[in-house]
Amino acid sequence: MKSIKLLAASLTLLAPLAFAEVAVVVHPSNNDTLTSADISRIYLGKLKSFPGGSPVVPLDLKEGSDIRSQFVDKVLNKSESQLKAYWSKLVFSGQGQPPKVVENAEVLGLIAANPNMIGFMDAAAVDASVKVVARF
């Protein structure tokens, strides 16, 4: 009985982590409106600039991150392995390079310092140094 209570308590504590909201963020000066299709195209290397014309530099998180897994599933409509295969094909054929991979803690600082960057993060960690353009 004690082990069941411990398991239930553990699952209750971990549940919010599994359902964290993903926020897509840009520099506060960026006034472009982005659809989920735009965001997907940026992260798949099909769109190289924001709708306003300025170049876009997407930031990615390390493979295996919960936030990244949710982003890949909800926004890119792919599994982690499908995304890896997608980028392997483009890199091998010389048709593209995947987004720059950074640590979770770096996203805020990099985007706050560069108006051309776009990234995604746990919505709970967003502050006034960036602007949220989408939530998933």
Short mmCIF file of C-alpha atoms in Angstrom, two decimals:
data_model
loop_
_atom_site.label_atom_id
_atom_site.label_comp_id
_atom_site.label_asym_id
_atom_site.label_seq_id
_atom_site.Cartn_x
_atom_site.Cartn_y
_atom_site.Cartn_z
CA MET A 1 0.00 0.00 0.00
CA LYS A 2 2.84 2.36 0.87
CA SER A 3 4.51 1.77 -2.51
CA ILE A 4 1.25 2.59 -4.33
CA LYS A 5 0.97 5.89 -2.46
CA LEU A 6 4.60 6.69 -3.26
CA LEU A 7 4.04 5.90 -6.95
CA ALA A 8 0.90 8.05 -7.04
CA ALA A 9 2.72 10.94 -5.39
CA SER A 10 5.63 10.62 -7.84
CA LEU A 11 3.32 10.63 -10.84
CA THR A 12 1.48 13.67 -9.50
CA LEU A 13 4.75 15.57 -9.20
CA LEU A 14 5.92 14.56 -12.67
CA ALA A 15 2.63 15.19 -14.47
CA PRO A 16 3.19 18.95 -14.94
CA LEU A 17 6.55 18.25 -16.57
CA ALA A 18 4.97 16.01 -19.18
CA PHE A 19 2.41 18.64 -20.13
CA ALA A 20 4.51 21.80 -20.11
CA GLU A 21 3.38 24.40 -22.61
CA VAL A 22 5.87 25.19 -25.37
CA ALA A 23 6.35 28.88 -26.23
CA VAL A 24 7.91 30.01 -29.51
CA VAL A 25 9.83 33.22 -28.86
CA VAL A 26 11.50 36.00 -30.85
CA HIS A 27 13.24 39.29 -30.09
CA PRO A 28 10.80 41.90 -28.66
CA SER A 29 11.40 44.22 -31.64
CA ASN A 30 10.18 41.56 -34.10
CA ASN A 31 6.67 42.56 -35.21
CA ASP A 32 6.14 39.67 -37.63
CA THR A 33 3.10 37.45 -37.21
CA LEU A 34 3.93 33.76 -37.54
CA THR A 35 1.51 30.91 -38.14
CA SER A 36 2.28 27.40 -36.97
CA ALA A 37 2.94 26.56 -40.65
CA ASP A 38 5.53 29.38 -40.82
CA ILE A 39 7.23 28.11 -37.68
CA SER A 40 7.29 24.57 -39.04
CA ARG A 41 8.76 25.73 -42.36
CA ILE A 42 11.45 27.72 -40.51
CA TYR A 43 12.44 24.69 -38.42
CA LEU A 44 12.47 22.40 -41.46
CA GLY A 45 14.75 24.77 -43.38
CA LYS A 46 12.11 25.66 -45.96
CA LEU A 47 11.71 29.30 -44.89
CA LYS A 48 14.89 31.35 -44.51
CA SER A 49 13.39 34.69 -43.47
CA PHE A 50 10.65 36.16 -41.34
CA PRO A 51 7.52 37.36 -43.21
CA GLY A 52 8.91 40.93 -43.00
CA GLY A 53 11.99 39.89 -44.96
CA SER A 54 14.71 39.80 -42.31
CA PRO A 55 16.76 36.59 -42.13
CA VAL A 56 15.75 34.02 -39.53
CA VAL A 57 18.10 31.94 -37.39
CA PRO A 58 16.26 29.09 -35.64
CA LEU A 59 17.55 27.70 -32.36
CA ASP A 60 16.94 24.09 -31.38
CA LEU A 61 17.27 22.22 -28.10
CA LYS A 62 19.16 18.97 -27.55
CA GLU A 63 17.53 15.77 -28.71
CA GLY A 64 15.69 14.05 -25.86
CA SER A 65 14.57 17.25 -24.13
CA ASP A 66 10.90 17.10 -23.12
CA ILE A 67 10.21 20.56 -24.54
CA ARG A 68 11.93 19.64 -27.82
CA SER A 69 9.98 16.39 -28.08
CA GLN A 70 6.70 18.27 -27.65
CA PHE A 71 7.75 20.90 -30.20
CA VAL A 72 8.76 18.27 -32.76
CA ASP A 73 5.48 16.41 -32.24
CA LYS A 74 3.05 19.35 -32.04
CA VAL A 75 4.63 21.83 -34.45
CA LEU A 76 6.66 19.77 -36.90
CA ASN A 77 4.28 16.79 -36.84
CA LYS A 78 7.20 14.38 -36.77
CA SER A 79 8.79 11.97 -34.34
CA GLU A 80 12.35 12.56 -33.15
CA SER A 81 13.59 9.77 -35.44
CA GLN A 82 11.71 11.17 -38.45
CA LEU A 83 13.23 14.60 -37.86
CA LYS A 84 16.71 13.11 -37.53
CA ALA A 85 16.26 11.21 -40.81
CA TYR A 86 14.88 14.36 -42.51
CA TRP A 87 17.95 16.42 -41.56
CA SER A 88 20.38 13.59 -42.33
CA LYS A 89 19.04 13.46 -45.88
CA LEU A 90 19.28 17.24 -46.37
CA VAL A 91 22.78 17.47 -44.90
CA PHE A 92 24.03 14.48 -46.94
CA SER A 93 22.64 15.95 -50.18
CA GLY A 94 24.00 19.41 -49.39
CA GLN A 95 20.52 20.95 -49.36
CA GLY A 96 20.47 22.29 -45.82
CA GLN A 97 21.74 22.45 -42.28
CA PRO A 98 19.65 21.82 -39.15
CA PRO A 99 18.99 24.64 -36.66
CA LYS A 100 21.73 25.49 -34.19
CA VAL A 101 21.44 23.37 -31.02
CA VAL A 102 21.71 25.28 -27.74
CA GLU A 103 21.10 24.60 -24.07
CA ASN A 104 17.68 25.43 -22.55
CA ALA A 105 19.25 28.18 -20.46
CA GLU A 106 20.81 29.87 -23.51
CA VAL A 107 17.59 30.47 -25.47
CA LEU A 108 16.47 33.60 -23.59
CA GLY A 109 19.83 35.35 -23.74
CA LEU A 110 20.54 34.56 -27.38
CA ILE A 111 17.14 35.69 -28.62
CA ALA A 112 17.11 38.80 -26.42
CA ALA A 113 20.44 39.78 -28.01
CA ASN A 114 19.62 38.97 -31.66
CA PRO A 115 16.49 40.15 -33.54
CA ASN A 116 16.99 37.48 -36.24
CA MET A 117 16.70 34.49 -33.92
CA ILE A 118 13.69 32.36 -33.11
CA GLY A 119 13.51 29.65 -30.48
CA PHE A 120 11.20 27.60 -28.34
CA MET A 121 11.15 26.96 -24.62
CA ASP A 122 9.00 26.04 -21.67
CA ALA A 123 6.36 28.77 -21.48
CA ALA A 124 6.84 28.97 -17.70
CA ALA A 125 10.43 30.19 -18.22
CA VAL A 126 9.55 33.10 -20.54
CA ASP A 127 10.35 36.60 -19.31
CA ALA A 128 10.10 40.15 -20.69
CA SER A 129 13.40 39.87 -22.61
CA VAL A 130 11.64 37.97 -25.42
CA LYS A 131 8.27 38.03 -27.17
CA VAL A 132 6.01 34.97 -27.43
CA VAL A 133 4.65 34.51 -30.98
CA ALA A 134 2.98 31.11 -30.45
CA ARG A 135 2.11 28.60 -27.74
CA PHE A 136 1.61 24.87 -28.20
#
